[in-house]
PDB file of C-alpha atoms (C1' of nucleotides) in Angstrom:
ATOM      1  CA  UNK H1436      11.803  -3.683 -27.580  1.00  0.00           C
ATOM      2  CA  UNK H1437       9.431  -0.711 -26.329  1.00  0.00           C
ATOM      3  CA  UNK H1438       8.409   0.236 -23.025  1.00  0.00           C
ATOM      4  CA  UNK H1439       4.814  -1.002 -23.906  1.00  0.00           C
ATOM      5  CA  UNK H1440       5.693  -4.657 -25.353  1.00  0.00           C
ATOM      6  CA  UNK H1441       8.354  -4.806 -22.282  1.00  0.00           C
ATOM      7  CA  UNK H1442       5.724  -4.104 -19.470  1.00  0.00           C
ATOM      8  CA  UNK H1443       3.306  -6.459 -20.636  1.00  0.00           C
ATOM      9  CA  UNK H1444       6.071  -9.010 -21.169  1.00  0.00           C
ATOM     10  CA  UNK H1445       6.658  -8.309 -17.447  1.00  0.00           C
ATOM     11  CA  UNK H1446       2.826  -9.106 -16.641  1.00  0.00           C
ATOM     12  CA  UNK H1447       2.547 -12.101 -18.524  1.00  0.00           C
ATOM     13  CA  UNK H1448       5.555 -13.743 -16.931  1.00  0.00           C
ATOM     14  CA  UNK H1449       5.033 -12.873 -13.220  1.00  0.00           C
ATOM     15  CA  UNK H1450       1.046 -13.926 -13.631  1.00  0.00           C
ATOM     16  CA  UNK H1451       2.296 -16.891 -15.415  1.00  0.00           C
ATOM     17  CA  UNK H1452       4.778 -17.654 -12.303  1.00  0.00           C
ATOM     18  CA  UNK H1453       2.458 -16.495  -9.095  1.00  0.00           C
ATOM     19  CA  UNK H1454      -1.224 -16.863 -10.704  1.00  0.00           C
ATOM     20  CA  UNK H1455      -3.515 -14.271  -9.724  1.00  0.00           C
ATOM     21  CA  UNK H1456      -3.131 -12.748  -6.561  1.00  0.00           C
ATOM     22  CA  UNK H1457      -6.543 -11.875  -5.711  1.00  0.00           C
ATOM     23  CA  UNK H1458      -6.211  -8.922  -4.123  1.00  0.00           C
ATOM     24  CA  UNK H1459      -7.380  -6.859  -1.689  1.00  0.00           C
ATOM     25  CA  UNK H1460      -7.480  -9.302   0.890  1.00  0.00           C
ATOM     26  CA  UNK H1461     -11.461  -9.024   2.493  1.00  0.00           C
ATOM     27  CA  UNK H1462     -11.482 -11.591   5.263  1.00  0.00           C
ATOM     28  CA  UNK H1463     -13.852  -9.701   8.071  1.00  0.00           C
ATOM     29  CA  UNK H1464     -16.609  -7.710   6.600  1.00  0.00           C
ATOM     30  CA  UNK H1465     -18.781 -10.480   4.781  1.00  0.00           C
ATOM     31  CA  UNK H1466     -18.602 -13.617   6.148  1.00  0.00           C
ATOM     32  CA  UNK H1467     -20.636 -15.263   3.578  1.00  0.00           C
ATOM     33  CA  UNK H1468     -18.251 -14.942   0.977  1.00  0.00           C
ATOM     34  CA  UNK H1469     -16.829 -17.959   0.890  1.00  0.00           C
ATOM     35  CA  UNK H1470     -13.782 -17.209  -1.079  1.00  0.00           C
ATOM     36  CA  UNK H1471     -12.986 -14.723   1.294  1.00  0.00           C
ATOM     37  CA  UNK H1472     -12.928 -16.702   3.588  1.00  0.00           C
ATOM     38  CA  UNK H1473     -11.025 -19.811   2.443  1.00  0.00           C
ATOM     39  CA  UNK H1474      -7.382 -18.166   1.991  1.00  0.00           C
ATOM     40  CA  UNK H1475      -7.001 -14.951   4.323  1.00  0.00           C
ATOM     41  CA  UNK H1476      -9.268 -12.838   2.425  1.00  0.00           C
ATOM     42  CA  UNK H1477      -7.463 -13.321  -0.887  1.00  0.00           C
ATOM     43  CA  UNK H1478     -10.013 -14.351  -3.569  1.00  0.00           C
ATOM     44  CA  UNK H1479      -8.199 -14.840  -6.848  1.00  0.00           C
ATOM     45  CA  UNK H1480     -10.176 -15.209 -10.182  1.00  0.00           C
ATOM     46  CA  UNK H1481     -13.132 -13.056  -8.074  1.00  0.00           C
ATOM     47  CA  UNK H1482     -12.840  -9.494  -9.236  1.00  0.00           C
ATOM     48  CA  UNK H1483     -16.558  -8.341  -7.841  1.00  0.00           C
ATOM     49  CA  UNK H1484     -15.176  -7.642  -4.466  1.00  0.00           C
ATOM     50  CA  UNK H1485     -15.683  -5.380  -2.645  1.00  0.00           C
ATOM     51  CA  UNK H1486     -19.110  -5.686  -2.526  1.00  0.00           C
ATOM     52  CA  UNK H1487     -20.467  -3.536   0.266  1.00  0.00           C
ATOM     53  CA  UNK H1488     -19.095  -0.463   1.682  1.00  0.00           C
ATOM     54  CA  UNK H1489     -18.357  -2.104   4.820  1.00  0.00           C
ATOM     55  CA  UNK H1490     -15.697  -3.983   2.580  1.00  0.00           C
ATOM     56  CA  UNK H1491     -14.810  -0.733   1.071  1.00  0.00           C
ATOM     57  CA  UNK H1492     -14.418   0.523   4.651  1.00  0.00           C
ATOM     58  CA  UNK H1493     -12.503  -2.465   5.554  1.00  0.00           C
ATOM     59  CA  UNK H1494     -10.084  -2.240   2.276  1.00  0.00           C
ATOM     60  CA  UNK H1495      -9.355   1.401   3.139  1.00  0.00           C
ATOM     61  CA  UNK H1496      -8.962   1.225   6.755  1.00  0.00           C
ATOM     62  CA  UNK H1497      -6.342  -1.759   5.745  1.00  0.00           C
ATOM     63  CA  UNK H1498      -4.420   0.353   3.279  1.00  0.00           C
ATOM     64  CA  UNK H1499      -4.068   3.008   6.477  1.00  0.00           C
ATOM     65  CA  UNK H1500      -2.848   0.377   8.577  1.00  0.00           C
ATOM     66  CA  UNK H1501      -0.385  -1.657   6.635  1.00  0.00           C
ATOM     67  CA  UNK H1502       1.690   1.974   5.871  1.00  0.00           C
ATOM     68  CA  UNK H1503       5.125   0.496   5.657  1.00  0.00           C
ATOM     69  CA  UNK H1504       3.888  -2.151   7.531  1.00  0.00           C
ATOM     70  CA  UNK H1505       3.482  -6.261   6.889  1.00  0.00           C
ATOM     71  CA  UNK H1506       0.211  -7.160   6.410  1.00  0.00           C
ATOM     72  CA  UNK H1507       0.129  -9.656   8.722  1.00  0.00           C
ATOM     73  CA  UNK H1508       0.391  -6.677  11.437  1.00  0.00           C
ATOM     74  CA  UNK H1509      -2.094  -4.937   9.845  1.00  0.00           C
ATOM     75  CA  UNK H1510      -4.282  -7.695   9.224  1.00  0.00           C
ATOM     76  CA  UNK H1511      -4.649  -8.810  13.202  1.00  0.00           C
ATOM     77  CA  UNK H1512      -5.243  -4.597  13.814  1.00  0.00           C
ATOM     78  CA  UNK H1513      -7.896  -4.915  11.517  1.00  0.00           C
ATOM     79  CA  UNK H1514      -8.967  -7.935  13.280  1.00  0.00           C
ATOM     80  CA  UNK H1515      -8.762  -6.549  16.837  1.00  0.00           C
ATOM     81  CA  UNK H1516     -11.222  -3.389  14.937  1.00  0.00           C
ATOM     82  CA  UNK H1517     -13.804  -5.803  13.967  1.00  0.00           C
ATOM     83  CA  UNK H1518     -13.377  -7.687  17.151  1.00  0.00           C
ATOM     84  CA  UNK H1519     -14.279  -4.486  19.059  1.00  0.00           C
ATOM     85  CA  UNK H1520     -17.519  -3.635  16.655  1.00  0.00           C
ATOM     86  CA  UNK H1521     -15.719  -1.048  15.743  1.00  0.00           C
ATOM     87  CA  UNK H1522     -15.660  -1.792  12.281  1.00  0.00           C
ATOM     88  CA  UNK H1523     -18.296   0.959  10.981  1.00  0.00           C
ATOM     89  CA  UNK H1524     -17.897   4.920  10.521  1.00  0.00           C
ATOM     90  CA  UNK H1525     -20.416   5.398  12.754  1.00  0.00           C
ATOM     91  CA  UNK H1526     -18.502   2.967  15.426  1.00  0.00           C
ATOM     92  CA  UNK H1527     -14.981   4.977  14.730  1.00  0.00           C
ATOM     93  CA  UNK H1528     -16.788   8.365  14.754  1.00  0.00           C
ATOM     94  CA  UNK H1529     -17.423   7.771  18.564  1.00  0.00           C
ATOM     95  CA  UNK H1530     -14.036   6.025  19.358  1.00  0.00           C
ATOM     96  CA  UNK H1531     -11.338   8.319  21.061  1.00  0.00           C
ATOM     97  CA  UNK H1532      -8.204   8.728  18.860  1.00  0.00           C
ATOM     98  CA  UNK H1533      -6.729   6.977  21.869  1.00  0.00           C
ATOM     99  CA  UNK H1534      -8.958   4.052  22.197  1.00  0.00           C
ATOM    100  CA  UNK H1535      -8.374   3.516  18.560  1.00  0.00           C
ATOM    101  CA  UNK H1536      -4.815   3.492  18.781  1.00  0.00           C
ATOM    102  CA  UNK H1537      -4.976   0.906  21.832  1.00  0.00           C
ATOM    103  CA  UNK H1538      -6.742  -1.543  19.556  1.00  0.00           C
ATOM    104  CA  UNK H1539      -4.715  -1.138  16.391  1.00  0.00           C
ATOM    105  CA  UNK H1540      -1.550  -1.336  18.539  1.00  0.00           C
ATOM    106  CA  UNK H1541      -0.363  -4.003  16.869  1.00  0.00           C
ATOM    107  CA  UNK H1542       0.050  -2.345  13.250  1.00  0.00           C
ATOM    108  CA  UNK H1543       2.876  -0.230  14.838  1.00  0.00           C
ATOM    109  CA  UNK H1544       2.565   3.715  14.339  1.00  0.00           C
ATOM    110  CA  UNK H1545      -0.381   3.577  16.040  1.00  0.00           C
ATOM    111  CA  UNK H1546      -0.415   6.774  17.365  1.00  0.00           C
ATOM    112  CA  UNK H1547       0.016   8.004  13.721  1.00  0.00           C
ATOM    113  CA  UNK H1548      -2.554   5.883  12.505  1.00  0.00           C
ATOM    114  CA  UNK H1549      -5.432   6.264  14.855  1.00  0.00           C
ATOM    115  CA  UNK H1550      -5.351   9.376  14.070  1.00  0.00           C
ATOM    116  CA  UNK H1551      -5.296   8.937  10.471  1.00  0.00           C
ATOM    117  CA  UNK H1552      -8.184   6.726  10.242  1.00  0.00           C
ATOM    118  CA  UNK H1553      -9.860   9.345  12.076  1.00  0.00           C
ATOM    119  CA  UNK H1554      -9.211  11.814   9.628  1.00  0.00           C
ATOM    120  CA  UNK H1555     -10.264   9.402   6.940  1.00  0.00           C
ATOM    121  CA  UNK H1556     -13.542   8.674   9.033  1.00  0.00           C
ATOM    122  CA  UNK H1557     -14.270  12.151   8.776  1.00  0.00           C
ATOM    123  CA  UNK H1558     -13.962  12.586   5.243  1.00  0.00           C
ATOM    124  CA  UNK H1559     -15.746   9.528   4.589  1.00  0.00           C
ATOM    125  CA  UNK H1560     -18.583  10.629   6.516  1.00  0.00           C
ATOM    126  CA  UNK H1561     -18.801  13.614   4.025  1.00  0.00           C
ATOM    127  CA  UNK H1562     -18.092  11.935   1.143  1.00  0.00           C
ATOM    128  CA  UNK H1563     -19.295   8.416   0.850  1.00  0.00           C
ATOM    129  CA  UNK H1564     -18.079   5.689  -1.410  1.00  0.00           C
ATOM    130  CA  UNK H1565     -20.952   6.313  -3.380  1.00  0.00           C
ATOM    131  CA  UNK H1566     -20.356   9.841  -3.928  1.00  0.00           C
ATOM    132  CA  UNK H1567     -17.000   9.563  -4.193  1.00  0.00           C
ATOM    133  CA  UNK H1568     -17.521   7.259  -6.936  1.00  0.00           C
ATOM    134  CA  UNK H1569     -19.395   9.969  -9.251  1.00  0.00           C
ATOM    135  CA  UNK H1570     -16.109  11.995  -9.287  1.00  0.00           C
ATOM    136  CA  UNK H1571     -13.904  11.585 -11.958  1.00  0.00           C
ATOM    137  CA  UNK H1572     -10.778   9.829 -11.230  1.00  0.00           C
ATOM    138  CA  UNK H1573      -8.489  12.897 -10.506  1.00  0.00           C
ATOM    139  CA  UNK H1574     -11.061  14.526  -8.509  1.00  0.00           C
ATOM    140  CA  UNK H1575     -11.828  11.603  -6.422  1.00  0.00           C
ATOM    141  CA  UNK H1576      -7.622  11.258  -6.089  1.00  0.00           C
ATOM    142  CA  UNK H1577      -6.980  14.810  -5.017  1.00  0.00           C
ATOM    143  CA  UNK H1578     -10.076  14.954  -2.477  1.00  0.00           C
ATOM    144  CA  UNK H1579      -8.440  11.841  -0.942  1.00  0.00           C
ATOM    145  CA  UNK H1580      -4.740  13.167  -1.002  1.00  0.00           C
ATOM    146  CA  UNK H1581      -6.181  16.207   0.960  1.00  0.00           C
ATOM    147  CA  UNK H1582      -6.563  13.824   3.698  1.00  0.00           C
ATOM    148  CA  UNK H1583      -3.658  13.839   6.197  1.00  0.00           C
ATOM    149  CA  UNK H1584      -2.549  10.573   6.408  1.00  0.00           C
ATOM    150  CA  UNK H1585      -3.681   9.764   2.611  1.00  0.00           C
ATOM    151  CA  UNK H1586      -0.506   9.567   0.595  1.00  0.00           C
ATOM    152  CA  UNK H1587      -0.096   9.058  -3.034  1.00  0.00           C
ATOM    153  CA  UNK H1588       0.104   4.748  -2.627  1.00  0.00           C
ATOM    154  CA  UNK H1589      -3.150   4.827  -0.520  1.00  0.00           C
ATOM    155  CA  UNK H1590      -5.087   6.935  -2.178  1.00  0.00           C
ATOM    156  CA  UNK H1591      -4.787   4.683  -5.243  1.00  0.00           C
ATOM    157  CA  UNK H1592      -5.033   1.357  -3.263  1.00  0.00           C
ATOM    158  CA  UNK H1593      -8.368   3.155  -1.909  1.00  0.00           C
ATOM    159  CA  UNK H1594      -9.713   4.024  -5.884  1.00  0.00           C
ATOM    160  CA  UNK H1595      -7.703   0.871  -7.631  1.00  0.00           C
ATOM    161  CA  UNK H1596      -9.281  -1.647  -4.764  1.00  0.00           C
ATOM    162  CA  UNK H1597     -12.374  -0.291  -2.940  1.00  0.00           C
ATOM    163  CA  UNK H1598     -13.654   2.130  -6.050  1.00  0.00           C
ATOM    164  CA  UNK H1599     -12.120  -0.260  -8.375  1.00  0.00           C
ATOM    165  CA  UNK H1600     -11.083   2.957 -10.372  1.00  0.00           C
ATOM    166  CA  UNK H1601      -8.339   2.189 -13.159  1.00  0.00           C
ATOM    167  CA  UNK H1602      -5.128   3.901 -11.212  1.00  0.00           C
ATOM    168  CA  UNK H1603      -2.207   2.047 -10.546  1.00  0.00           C
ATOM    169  CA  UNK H1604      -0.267   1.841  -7.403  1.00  0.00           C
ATOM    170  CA  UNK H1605       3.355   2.841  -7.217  1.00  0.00           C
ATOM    171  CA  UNK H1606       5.085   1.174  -4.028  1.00  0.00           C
ATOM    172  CA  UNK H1607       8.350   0.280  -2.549  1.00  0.00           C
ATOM    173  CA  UNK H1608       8.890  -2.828  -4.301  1.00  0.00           C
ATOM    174  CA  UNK H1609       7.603  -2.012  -7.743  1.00  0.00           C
ATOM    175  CA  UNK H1610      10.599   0.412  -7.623  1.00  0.00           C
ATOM    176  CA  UNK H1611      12.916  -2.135  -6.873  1.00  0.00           C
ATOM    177  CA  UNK H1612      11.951  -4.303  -9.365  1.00  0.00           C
ATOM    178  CA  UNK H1613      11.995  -1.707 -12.101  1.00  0.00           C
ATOM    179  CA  UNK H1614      14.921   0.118 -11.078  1.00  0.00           C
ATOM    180  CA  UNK H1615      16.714  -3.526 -11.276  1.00  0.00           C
ATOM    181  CA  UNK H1616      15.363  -4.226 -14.528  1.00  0.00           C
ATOM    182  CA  UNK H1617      16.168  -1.424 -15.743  1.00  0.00           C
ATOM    183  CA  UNK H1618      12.851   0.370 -16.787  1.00  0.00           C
ATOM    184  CA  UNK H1619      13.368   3.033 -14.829  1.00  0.00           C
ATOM    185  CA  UNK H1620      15.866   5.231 -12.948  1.00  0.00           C
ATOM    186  CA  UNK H1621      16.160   6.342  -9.389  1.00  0.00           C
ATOM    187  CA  UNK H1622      15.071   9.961  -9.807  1.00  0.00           C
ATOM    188  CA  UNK H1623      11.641   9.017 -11.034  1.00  0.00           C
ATOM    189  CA  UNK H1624       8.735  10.397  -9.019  1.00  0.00           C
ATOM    190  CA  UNK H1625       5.868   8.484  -7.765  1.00  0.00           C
ATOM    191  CA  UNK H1626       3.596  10.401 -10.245  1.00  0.00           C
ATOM    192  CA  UNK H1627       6.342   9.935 -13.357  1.00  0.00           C
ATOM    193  CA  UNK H1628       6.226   6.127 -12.557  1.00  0.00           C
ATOM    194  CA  UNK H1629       2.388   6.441 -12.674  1.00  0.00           C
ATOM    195  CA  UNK H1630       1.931   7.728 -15.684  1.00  0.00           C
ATOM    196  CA  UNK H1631       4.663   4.724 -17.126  1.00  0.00           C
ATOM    197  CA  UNK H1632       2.225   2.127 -16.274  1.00  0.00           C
ATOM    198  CA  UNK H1633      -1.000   4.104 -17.071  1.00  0.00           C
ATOM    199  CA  UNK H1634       0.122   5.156 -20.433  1.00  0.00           C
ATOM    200  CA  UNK H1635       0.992   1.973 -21.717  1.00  0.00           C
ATOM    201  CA  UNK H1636      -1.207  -0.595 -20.716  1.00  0.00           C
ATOM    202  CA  UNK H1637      -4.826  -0.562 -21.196  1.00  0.00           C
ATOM    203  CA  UNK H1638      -6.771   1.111 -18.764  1.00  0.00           C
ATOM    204  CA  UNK H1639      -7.928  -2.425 -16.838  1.00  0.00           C
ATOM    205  CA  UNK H1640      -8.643  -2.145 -13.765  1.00  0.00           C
ATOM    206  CA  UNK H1641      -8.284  -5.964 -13.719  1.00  0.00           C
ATOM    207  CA  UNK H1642      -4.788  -6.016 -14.317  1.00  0.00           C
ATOM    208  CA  UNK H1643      -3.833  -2.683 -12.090  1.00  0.00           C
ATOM    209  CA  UNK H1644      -5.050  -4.854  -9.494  1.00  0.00           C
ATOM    210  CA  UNK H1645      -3.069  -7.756 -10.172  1.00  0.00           C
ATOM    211  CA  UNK H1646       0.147  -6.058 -11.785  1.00  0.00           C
ATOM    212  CA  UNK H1647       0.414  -4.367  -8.346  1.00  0.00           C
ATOM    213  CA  UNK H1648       0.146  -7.288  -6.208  1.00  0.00           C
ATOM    214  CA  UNK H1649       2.273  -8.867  -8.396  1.00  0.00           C
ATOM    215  CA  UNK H1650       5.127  -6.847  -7.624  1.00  0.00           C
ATOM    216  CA  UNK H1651       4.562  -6.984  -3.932  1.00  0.00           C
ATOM    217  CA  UNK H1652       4.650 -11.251  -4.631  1.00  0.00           C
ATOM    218  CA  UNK H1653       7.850 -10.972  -6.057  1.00  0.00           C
ATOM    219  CA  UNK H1654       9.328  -8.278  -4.163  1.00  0.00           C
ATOM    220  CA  UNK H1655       9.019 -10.289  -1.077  1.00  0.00           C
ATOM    221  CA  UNK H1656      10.346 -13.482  -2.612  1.00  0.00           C
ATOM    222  CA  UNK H1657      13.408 -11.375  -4.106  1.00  0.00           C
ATOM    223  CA  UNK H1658      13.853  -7.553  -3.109  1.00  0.00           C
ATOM    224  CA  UNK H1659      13.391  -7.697   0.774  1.00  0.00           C
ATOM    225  CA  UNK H1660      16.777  -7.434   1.797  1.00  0.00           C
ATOM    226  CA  UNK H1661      19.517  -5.499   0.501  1.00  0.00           C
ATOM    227  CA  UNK H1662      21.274  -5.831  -2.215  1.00  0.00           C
ATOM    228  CA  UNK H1663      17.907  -6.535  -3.861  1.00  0.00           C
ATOM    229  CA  UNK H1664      17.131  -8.570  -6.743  1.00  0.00           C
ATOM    230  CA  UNK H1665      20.562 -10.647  -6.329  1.00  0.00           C
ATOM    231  CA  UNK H1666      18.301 -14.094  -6.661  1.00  0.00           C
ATOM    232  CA  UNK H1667      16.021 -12.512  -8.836  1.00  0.00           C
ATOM    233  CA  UNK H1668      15.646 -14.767 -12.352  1.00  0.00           C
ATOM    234  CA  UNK H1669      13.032 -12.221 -14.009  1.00  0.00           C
ATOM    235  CA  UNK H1670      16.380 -10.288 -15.658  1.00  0.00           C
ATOM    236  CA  UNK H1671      17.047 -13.516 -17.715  1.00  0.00           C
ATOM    237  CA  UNK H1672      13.598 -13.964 -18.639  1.00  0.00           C
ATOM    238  CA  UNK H1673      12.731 -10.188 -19.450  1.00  0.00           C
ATOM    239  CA  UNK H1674      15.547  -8.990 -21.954  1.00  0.00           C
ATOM    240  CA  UNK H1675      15.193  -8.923 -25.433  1.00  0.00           C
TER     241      UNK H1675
ATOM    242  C1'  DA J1063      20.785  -8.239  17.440  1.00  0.00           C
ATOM    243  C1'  DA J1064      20.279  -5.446  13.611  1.00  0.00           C
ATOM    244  C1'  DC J1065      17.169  -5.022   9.966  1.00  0.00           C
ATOM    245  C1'  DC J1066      12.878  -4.600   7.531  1.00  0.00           C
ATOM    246  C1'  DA J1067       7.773  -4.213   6.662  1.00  0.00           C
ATOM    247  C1'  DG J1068       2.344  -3.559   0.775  1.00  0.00           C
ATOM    248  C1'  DG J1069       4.333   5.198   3.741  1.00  0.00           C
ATOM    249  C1'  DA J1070       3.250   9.777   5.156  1.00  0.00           C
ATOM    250  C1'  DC J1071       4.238  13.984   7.389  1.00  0.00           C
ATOM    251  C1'  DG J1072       7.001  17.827   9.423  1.00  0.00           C
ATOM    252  C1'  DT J1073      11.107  20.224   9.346  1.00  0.00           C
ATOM    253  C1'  DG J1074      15.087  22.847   7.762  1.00  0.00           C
ATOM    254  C1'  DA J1075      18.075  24.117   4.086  1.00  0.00           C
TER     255       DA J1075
ATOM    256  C1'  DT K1120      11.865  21.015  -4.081  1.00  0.00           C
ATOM    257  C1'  DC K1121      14.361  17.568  -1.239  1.00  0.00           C
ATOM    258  C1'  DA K1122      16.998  14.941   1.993  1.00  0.00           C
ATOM    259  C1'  DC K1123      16.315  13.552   6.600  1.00  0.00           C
ATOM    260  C1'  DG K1124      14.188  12.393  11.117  1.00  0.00           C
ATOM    261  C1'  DT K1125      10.042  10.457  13.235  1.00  0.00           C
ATOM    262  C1'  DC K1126       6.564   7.171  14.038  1.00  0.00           C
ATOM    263  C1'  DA K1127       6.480   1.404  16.571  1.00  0.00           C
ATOM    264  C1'  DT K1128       5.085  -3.528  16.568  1.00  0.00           C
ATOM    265  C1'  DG K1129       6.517  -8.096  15.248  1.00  0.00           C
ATOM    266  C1'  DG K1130       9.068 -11.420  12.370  1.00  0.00           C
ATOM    267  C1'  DT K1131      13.732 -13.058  10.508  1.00  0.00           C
TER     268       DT K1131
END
DNA sequence: AACCAGGACGTGA
DNA sequence: TCACGTCATGGT
């Protein structure tokens, strides 16, 4: 079986066990979206959000905060943000570093991060969504990496889920999984694993988005703790 | 009570 | 390039 037939084998069985995921979570910005709001900002079958740039301010801001970090940490830092109006760039533009980092204390790092969102802040103030969105895809990816604090996974969690631009995300579990499944071996890059997933599927954003947050569904049911993937049942179901 | 979480950066070799 | 230390709260 190829690589291409094998990873959409792999797609069509986790979606058929988990559903879709619905991701990014977007549970502060707009309160009238219902969705949103019934499940933790999760809205699956809805692929029009974000919506506004606040929500594209509140997806990025959340893909700085959850840096090897559970979302549920993030999630209340982001909460404690909006909570202090400070969810805006004009809000965080006149927030200390060290005010920041008081109210996102609960994300962990959050030294690191304050200061990372303010970085972010001030590249977002140069380059909006909406101009960021008339770059090409590698342009808008390597203006973002030049960010300190934007790494390879959040830069494409900002352009996969707030730009919706068609590049997938590469993260801790996705390597577990595929390293267990045998797809792929340990000295693959983040950029060679990439290019594995973008050169044979179609170039959906649709299913970036949910192949992605599939993994991290079935990473935490299977590859948190070491040795990974012992319970794991997607083996049997994958080969041949 | 270790261990891990939806990583990224700085350093030295 | 690359392995390794650092950053830190909160849940299991």
């Amino acid at each position: 079986m190829n690589l291409r037939s094998e990873l959409h084998r792999l797609y069509n069985t986790l979606i058929k066990e988990y559903g879709p995921q619905g991701w990014w979570p977007v549970f502060l910005a707009d309160t009238e979206n219902e969705l949103a709001d019934l499940r933790d900002g999760y809205h699956p079958g809805s692929y029009d959000i974000p919506k506004t740039d606040t929500q594209r301010l509140e997806v990025s801001i959340g893909a700085i905060l959850t840096q090897n970090t559970s979302w549920k940490n993030a999630a209340t830092a982001l909460a404690s943000i909006h909570d202090h109006g400070l969810l805006s760039i004009d809000k965080l533009k006149k927030t200390s570093i060290d005010k920041i980092a008081l109210v996102i204390k609960s994300a962990g790092y959050y030294n690191q991060k304050a200061r990372y969102l303010k970085n972010f802040i001030e590249f977002i103030s140069d380059y909006p969504f909406e101009k960021l969105n008339r770059l090409t895809l590698g342009d808008a990816r390597r203006v973002l990496l030049s960010v300190k604090g934007i790494g390879p996974e959040t830069a494409d969690c900002v352009l996969l889920y707030a730009l919706k631009k068609p590049s997938f995300v590469v993260d801790a579990y996705t390597i577990r999984i595929l390293e267990k499944v045998g797809i792929i071996s340990r000295s693959m890059t983040y950029h060679q694993i990439q290019t594995l997933f973008e050169s044979n599927l179609d170039r959906n954003v649709i299913v970036y988005q949910e192949f992605h947050a599939l993994f991290v569904t079935h990473g935490k049911c299977h590859y948190q703790r070491k040795p990974y993937g012992e319970s794991d049942w997607l083996l049997r179901h994958i080969k041949k």
